[in-house]
Coordinates of C-alpha atoms and ligand atoms in Angstrom, one line a residue:
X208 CA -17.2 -32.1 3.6
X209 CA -16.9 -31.5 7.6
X210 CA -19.6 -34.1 9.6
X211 CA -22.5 -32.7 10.5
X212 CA -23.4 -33.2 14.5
X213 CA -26.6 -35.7 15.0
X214 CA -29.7 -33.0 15.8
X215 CA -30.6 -33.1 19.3
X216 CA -33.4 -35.8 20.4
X217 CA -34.3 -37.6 23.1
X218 CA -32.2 -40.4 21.6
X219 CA -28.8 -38.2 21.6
X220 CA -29.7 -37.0 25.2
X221 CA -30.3 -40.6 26.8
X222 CA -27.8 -42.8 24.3
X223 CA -24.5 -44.7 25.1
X224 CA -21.5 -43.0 24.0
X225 CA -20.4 -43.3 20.4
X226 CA -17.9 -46.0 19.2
X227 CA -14.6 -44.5 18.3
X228 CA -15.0 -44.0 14.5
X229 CA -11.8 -42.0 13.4
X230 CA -11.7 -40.3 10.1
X231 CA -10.6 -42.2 6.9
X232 CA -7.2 -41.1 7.0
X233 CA -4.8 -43.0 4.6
X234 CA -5.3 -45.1 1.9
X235 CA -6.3 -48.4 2.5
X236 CA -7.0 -51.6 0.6
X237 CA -10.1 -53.8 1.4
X238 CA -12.1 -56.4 0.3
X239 CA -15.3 -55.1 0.4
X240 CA -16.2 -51.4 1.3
X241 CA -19.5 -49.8 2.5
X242 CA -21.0 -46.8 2.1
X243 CA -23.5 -45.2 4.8
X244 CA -23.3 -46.4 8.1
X245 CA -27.2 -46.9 9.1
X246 CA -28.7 -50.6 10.3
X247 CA -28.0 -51.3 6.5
X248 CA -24.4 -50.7 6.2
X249 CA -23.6 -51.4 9.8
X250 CA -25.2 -55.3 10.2
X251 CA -23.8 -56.4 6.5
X252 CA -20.2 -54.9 8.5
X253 CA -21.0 -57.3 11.2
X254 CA -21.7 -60.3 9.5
X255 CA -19.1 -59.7 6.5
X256 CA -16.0 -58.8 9.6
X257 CA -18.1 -62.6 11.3
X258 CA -17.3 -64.3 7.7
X259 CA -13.9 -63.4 8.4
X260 CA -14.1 -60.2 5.2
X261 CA -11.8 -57.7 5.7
X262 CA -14.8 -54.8 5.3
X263 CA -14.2 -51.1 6.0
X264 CA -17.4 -48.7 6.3
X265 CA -17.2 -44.8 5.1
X266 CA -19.8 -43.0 6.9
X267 CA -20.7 -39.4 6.2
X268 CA -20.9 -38.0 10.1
X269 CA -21.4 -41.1 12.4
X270 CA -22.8 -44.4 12.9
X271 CA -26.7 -44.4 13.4
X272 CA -26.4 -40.4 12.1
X273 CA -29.4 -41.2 9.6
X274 CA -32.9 -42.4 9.8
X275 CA -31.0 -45.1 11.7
X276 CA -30.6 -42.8 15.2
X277 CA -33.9 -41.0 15.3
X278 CA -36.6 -43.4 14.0
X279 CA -39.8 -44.3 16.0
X280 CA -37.7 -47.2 17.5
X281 CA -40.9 -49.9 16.3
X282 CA -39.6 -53.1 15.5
X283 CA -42.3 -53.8 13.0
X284 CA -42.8 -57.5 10.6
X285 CA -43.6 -57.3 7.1
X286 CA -44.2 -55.2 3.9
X287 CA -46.2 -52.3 2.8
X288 CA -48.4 -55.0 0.7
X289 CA -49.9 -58.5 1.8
X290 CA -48.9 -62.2 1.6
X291 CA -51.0 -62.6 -1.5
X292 CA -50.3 -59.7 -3.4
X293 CA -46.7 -60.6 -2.9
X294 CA -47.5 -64.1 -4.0
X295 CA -49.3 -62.6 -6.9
X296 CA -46.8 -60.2 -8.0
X297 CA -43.3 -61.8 -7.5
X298 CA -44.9 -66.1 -7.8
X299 CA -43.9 -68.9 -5.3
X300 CA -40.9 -69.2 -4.6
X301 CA -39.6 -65.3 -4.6
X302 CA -42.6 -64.2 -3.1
X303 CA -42.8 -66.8 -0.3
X304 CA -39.0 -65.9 0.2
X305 CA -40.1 -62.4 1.0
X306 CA -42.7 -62.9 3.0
X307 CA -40.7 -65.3 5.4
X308 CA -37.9 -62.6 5.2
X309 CA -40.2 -59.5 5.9
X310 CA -42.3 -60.7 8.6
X311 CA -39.6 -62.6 10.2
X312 CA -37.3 -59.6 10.3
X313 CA -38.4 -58.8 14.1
X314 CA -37.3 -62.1 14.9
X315 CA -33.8 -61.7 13.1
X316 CA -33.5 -58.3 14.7
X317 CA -34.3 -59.5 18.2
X318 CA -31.9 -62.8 17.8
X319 CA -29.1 -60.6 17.2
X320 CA -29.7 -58.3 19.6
X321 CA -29.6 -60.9 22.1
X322 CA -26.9 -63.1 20.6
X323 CA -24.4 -59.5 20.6
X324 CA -25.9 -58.7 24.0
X325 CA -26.8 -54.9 22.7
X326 CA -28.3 -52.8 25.4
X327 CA -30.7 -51.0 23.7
X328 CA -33.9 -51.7 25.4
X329 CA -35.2 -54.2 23.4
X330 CA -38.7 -55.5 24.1
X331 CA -40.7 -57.9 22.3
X332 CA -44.2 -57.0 23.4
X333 CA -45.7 -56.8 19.5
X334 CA -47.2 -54.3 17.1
X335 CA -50.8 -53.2 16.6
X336 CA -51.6 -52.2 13.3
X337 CA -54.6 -50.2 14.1
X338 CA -57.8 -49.1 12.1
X339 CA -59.4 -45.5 12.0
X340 CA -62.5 -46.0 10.1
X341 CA -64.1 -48.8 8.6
X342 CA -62.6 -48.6 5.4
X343 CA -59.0 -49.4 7.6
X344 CA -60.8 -51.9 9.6
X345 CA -61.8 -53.7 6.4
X346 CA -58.2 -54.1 5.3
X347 CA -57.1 -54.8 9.1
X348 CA -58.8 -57.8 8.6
X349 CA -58.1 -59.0 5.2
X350 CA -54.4 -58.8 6.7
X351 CA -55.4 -60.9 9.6
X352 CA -56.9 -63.8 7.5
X353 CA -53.8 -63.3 5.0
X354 CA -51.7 -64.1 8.2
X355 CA -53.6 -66.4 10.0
X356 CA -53.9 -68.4 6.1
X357 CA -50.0 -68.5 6.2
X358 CA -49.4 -69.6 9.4
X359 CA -48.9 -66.6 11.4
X360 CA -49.2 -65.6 14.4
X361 CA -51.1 -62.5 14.1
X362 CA -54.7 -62.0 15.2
X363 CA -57.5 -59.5 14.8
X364 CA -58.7 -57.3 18.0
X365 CA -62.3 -55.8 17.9
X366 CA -63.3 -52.8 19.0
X367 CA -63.0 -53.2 22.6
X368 CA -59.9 -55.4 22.7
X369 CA -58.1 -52.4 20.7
X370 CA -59.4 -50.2 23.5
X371 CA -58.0 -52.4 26.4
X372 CA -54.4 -52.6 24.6
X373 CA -54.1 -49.3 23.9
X374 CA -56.1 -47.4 26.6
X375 CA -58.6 -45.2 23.9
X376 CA -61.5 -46.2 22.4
X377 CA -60.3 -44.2 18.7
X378 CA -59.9 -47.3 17.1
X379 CA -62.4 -49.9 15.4
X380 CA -59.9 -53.1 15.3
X381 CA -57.2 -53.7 15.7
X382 CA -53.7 -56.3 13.8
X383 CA -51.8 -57.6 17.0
X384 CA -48.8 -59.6 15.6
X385 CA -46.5 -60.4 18.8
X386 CA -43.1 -60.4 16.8
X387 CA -43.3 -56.7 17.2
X388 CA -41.6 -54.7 19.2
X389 CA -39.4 -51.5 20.2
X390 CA -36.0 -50.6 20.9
X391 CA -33.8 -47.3 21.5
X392 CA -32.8 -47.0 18.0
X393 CA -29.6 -44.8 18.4
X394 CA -28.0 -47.4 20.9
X395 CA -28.5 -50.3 18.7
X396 CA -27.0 -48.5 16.0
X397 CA -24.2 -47.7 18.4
X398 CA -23.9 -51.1 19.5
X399 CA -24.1 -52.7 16.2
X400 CA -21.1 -50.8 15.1
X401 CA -18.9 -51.5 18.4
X402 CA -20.0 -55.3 17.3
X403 CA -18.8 -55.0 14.0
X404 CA -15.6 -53.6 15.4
X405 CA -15.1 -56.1 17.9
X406 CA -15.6 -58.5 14.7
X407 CA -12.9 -56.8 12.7
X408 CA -14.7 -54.3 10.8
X409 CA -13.0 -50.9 10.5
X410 CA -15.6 -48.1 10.5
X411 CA -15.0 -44.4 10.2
X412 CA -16.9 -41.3 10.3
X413 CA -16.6 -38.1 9.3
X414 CA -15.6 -39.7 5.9
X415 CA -18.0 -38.3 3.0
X416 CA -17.0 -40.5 -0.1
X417 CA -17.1 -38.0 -2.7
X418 CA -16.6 -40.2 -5.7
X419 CA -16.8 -44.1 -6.5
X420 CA -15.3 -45.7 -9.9
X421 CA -13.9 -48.0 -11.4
X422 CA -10.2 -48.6 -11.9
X423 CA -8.2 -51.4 -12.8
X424 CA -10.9 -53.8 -12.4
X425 CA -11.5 -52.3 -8.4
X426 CA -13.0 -50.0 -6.9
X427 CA -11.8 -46.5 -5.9
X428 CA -13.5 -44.0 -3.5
X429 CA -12.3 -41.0 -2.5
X430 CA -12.9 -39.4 0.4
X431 CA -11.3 -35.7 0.7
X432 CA -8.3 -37.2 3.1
X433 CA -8.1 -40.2 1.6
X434 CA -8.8 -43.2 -0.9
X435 CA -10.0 -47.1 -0.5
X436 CA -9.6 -49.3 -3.0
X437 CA -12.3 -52.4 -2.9
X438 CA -13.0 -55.7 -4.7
X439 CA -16.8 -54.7 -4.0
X440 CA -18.9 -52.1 -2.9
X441 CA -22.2 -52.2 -0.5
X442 CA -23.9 -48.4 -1.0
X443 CA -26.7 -48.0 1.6
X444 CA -26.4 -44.3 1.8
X445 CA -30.7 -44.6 1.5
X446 CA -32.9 -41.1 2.0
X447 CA -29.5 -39.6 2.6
X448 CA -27.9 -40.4 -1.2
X449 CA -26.2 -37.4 -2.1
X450 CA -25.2 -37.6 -6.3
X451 CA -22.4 -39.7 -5.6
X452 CA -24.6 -42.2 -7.5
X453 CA -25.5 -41.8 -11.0
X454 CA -29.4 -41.2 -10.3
X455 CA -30.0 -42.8 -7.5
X456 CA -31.3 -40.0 -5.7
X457 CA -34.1 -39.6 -8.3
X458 CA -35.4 -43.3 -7.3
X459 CA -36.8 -42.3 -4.2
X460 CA -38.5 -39.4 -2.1
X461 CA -36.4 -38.3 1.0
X462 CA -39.6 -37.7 3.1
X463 CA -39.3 -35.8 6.8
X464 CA -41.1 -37.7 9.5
X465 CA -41.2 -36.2 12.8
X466 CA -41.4 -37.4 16.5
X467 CA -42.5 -35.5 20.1
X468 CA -41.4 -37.0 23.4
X469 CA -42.9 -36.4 26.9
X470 CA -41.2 -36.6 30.2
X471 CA -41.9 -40.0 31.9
X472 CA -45.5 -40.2 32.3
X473 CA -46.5 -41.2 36.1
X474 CA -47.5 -44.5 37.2
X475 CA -51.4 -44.3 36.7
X476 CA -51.4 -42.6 33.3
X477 CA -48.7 -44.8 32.0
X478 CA -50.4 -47.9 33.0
X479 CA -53.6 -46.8 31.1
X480 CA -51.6 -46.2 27.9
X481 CA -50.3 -49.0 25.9
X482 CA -50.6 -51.3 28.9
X483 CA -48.8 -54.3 27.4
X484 CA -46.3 -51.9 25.7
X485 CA -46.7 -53.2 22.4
X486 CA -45.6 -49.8 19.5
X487 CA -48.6 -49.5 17.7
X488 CA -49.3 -47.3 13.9
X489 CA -52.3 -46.5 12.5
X490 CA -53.4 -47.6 9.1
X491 CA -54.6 -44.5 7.3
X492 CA -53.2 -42.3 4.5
X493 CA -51.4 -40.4 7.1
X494 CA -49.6 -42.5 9.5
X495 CA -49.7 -41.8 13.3
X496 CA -47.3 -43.9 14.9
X497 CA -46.4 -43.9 18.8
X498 CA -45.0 -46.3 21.6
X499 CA -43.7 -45.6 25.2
X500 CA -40.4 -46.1 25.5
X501 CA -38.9 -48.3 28.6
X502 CA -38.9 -45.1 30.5
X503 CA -42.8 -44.4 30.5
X504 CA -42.2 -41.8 28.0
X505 CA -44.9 -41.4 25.3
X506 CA -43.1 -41.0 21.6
X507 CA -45.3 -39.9 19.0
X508 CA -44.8 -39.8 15.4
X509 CA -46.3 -39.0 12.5
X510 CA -46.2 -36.3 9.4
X511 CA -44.2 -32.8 10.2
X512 CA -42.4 -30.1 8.7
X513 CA -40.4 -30.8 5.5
X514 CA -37.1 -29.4 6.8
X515 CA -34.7 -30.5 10.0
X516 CA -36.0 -29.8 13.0
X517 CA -34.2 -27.8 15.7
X518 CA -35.5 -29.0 18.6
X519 CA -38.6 -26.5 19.5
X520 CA -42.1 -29.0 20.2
X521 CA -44.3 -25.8 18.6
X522 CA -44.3 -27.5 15.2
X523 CA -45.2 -30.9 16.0
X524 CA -48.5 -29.5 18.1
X525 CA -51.2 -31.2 16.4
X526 CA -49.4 -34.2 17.2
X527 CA -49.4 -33.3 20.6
X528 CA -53.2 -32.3 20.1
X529 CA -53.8 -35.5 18.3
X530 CA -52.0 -37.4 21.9
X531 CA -54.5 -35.9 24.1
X532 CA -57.2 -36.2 22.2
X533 CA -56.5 -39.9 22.5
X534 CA -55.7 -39.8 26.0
X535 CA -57.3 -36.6 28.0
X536 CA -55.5 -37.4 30.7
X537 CA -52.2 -36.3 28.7
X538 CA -52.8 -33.0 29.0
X539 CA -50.3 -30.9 31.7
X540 CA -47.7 -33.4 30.5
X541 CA -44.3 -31.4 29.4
X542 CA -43.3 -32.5 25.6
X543 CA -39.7 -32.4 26.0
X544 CA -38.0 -33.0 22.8
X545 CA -39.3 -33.4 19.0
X546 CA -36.7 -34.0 16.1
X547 CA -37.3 -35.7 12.9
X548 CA -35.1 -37.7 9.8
X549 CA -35.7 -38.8 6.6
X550 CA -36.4 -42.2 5.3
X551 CA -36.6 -43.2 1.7
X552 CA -40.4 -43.7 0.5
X553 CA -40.3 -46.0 -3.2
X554 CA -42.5 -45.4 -5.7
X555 CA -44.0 -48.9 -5.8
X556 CA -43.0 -49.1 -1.8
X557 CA -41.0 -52.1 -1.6
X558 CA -37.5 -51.6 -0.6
X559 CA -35.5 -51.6 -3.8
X560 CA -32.1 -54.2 -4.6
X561 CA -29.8 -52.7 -7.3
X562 CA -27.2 -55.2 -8.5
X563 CA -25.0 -53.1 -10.8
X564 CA -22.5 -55.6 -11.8
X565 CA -21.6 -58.9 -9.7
X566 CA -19.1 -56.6 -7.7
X567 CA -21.2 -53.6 -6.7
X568 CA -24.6 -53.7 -4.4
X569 CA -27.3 -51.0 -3.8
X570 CA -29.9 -51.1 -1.3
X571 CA -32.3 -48.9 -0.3
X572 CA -36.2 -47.9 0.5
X573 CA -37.3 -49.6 3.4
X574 CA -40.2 -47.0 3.6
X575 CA -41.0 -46.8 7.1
X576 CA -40.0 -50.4 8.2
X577 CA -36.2 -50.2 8.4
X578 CA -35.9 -51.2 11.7
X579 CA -36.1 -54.7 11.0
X580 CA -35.8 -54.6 7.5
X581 CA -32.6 -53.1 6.8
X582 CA -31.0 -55.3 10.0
X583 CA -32.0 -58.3 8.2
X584 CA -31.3 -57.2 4.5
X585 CA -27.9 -56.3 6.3
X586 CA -27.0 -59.7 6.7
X587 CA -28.4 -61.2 2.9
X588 CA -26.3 -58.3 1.2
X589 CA -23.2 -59.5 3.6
X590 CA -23.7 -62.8 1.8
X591 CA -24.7 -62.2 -1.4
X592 CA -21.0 -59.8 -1.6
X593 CA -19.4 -62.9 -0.4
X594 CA -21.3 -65.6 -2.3
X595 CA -22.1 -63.4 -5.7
X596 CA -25.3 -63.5 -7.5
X597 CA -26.0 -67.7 -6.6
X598 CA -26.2 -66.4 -3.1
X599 CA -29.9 -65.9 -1.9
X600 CA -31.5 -62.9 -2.4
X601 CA -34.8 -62.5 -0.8
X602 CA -35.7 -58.9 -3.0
X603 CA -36.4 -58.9 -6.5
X604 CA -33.1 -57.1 -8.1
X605 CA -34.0 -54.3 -10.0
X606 CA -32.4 -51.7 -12.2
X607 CA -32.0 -48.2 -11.2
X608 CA -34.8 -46.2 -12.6
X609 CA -35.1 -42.3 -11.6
X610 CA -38.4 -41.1 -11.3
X611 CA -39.5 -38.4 -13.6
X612 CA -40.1 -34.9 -12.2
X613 CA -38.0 -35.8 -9.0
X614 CA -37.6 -32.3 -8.7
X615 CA -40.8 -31.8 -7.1
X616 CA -41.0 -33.9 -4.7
X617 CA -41.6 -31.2 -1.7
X618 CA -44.5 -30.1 -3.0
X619 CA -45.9 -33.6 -3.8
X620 CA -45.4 -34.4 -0.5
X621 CA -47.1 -31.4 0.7
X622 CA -50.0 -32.5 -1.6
X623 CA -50.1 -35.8 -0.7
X624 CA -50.2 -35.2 3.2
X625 CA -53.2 -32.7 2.5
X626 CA -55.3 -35.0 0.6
X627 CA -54.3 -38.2 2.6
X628 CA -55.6 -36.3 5.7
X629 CA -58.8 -35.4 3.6
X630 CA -59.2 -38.8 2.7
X631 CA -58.5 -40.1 6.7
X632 CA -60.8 -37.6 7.9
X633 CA -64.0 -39.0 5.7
X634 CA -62.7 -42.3 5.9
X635 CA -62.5 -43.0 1.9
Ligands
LIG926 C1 -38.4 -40.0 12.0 C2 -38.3 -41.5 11.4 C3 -39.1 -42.4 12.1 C4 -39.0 -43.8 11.6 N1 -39.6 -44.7 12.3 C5 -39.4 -46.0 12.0 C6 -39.9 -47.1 12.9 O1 -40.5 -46.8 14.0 N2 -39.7 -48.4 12.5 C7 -39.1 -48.7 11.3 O2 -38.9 -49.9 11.0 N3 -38.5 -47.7 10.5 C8 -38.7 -46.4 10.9 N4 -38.1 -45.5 10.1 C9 -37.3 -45.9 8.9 C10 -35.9 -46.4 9.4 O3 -35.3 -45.6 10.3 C11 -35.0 -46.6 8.1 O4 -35.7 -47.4 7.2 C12 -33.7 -47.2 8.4 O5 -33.1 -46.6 9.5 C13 -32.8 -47.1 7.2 O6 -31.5 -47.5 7.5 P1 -30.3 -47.4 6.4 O7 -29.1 -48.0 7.0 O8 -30.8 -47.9 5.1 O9 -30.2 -45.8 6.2 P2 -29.8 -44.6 7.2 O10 -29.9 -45.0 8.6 O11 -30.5 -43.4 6.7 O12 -28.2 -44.4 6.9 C14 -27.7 -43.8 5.7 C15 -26.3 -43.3 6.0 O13 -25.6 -43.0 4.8 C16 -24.7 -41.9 5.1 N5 -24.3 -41.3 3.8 C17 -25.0 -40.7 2.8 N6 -24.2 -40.3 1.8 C18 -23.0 -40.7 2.1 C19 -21.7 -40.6 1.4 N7 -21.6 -40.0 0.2 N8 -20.6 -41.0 2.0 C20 -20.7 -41.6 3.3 N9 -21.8 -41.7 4.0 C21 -23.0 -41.3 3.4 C22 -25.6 -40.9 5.9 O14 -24.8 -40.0 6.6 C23 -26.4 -41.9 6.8 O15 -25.8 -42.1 8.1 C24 -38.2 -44.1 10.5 C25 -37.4 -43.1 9.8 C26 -37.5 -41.8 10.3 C27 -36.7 -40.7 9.6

């Protein structure tokens, strides 16, 4: 299967060049082998090649190809759910672990950034979790005392203290948590695989894995040049699993989200915006999610077309409307690029663990928050292939359960964007 170019977004136009990532081209025995080379796939690389594993990654088209290259770039602590309900749902000790894992993966993320010396324009100026009606503001705050209870550092903005961090007066309150942040997604990507190689790791693209068994007590991939044989296998292959998998697909929707860029805004307007230059997304049905980049650029994102992009603004226009209706001043601006991925929604929304045997790891479903997520997770699932199943796990492991009536899933989607935006627009 021939690699498919990254579409064209502001990221491609503005990143580093690409690590040299040669083709799989003869057979080659490792330790551990990884499938998909997105945060997931490239930090448990990293900290595998750091452990002194001899790790090769297979990546379908190139590093950062995935959701991993065209994301919103927000750098964003914690899970769909709260500290309690986690507590509730998953008791003391797992549930404490993944709280102090989730809302501590900015920190992670930022650390390694710095500690590898990535230049990916990495700023840790927090995100605002920001409510649209008062049914939103209601569970703003419960989220703010659920923090503030465990000892974070979050805190709850009223009304007008939303409007001076964010420069529009849309929003009724507003979560600031300061371990937020943003970054340029497709350079840290980038730079996360030249790290991995620098530690050892061999990583190549163009290198579909077409099949994955068993044999002889290792395992076998094929790619359609050539073979690895493994003592374990990482597959983080997320929205983008293909059947290689026995149903893995079926465990998750592959949902489009979408993202419009202007040129640098001038001084005046980019100071009213976003001031501090935290990322900030709304908390709704539909989520509007938007940042400017280190460039003064505005990036919005939100819900789009169900199909790749090609480049052409005109089908991301309400998000443009939705910009200038939050900002007048916006109008004239030139919307230069608009692109959009797919990232793996759950059906309970929790990122899912697979543990098919104690030689074989499965991760995937950060829905939305992979940024951080999937960095850190990188790093547990580096350790858990090295330490086996006493190694700390801070996910519940699950089995692999396909959903029924996957089939549908575009038109789901389609229903569950009109009714969510329904529901935002009478605030239910
Ligand atoms: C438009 C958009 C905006 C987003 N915004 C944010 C945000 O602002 N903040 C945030 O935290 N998260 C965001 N996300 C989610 C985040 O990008 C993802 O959660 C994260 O990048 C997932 O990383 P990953 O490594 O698990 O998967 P991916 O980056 O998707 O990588 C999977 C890789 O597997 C490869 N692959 C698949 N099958 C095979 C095979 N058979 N053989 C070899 N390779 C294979 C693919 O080519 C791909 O490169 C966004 C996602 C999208 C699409």
């Amino acid at each position: 299967m021939p690699a498919v170019p990254l579409p064209t977004s502001l990221y491609t136009d503005t990143a580093h060049p690409a690590p040299l990532t040669p083709p799989l081209d003869g057979d080659r025995t490792v330790s551990v082998a990884i499938i998909g080379a997105g945060f997931a796939g490239l930090s448990a690389a990293l900290h595998l090649a750091e452990m002194g594993v001899d790790v090769c990654v297979l990546e379908a088209n190139e590093p950062g190809w995935g959701a991993s290259g065209r994301n919103g770039g927000q750098v964003n602590p914690g899970l769909k759910f709260n500290p309690d309900e986690l507590l509730a749902r998953f008791g003391g000790d797992l549930g404490q672990r993944m709280i102090t894992m989730a809302w501590g993966a900015p920190d992670f993320t930022f650390g390694l950034i710095s500690r590898l010396g990535i230049d990916c324009d990495a700023r840790q100026n927090g995100t605002l979790r920001a409510a649209t009606n008062a049914l939103t503001a209601k569970a703003v705050g419960i989220t703010a005392a659920q923090c503030a209870a465990h000892g974070m550092p979050a805190r709850l903005l009223d009304a007008t203290e939303t409007e001076l961090a964010t420069g529009t007066g849309r929003y009724s309150a507003a979560l600031f948590d300061p371990r937020g942040g943003d970054l340029h997604p497709l350079n840290f990507a980038r730079g996360l695989a030249s790290a991995a190689q620098k530690a050892g790791a061999f990583i190549h693209g163009n290198s579909c894995v077409v099949s994955a068994r068993k044999q002889s007590g290792k395992w076998l991939l094929r790619t359609n040049m050539a073979t690895v044989t493994a003592d374990k296998l990482l597959v983080v292959t997320n929205a983008y699993a293909d059947g290689l998998w026995p149903g893995l697909r079926k465990t998750l929707v592959p949902v489009y989200s979408s993202i419009v860029a202007t040129e640098p805004l001038p001084g005046a307007l980019a100071h009213r915006i976003l001031p501090h230059r935290p990322v900030l997304y709304e908390s709704g049905h539909i989520t509007v999610y938007y940042r400017l980049d280190k460039q003064n650029r505005l990036l919005m994102g939100g819900r789009g077309p169900q199909r790749t992009l090609t480049g052409q603004t005109g089908p991301l226009d309400y998000l443009k409307r939705y910009a200038e209706a939050l900002w007048p001043d916006l109008r004239g601006v030139r919307w230069t690029h608009a692109w959009n991925g797919q990232l793996a929604i759950t059906p309970d929304h929790l990122p899912h663990l697979h543990e098919s045997s104690e030689d074989a790891l499965i991760y995937l479903g950060c829905n939305g928050r992979g940024v951080a997520l999937a960095t850190t997770m990188g790093h547990q699932l580096a350790e858990r292939l090295v330490g086996g199943q006493s190694a700390r796990i801070d996910l519940p492991v699950t089995g692999i359960e396909p959903m029924r009536f996957h089939a549908l899933w575009p038109i789901g989607v389609h229903s569950a964007m009109i009714w969510g935006r329904m529901k935002d627009r009478l605030g239910i």
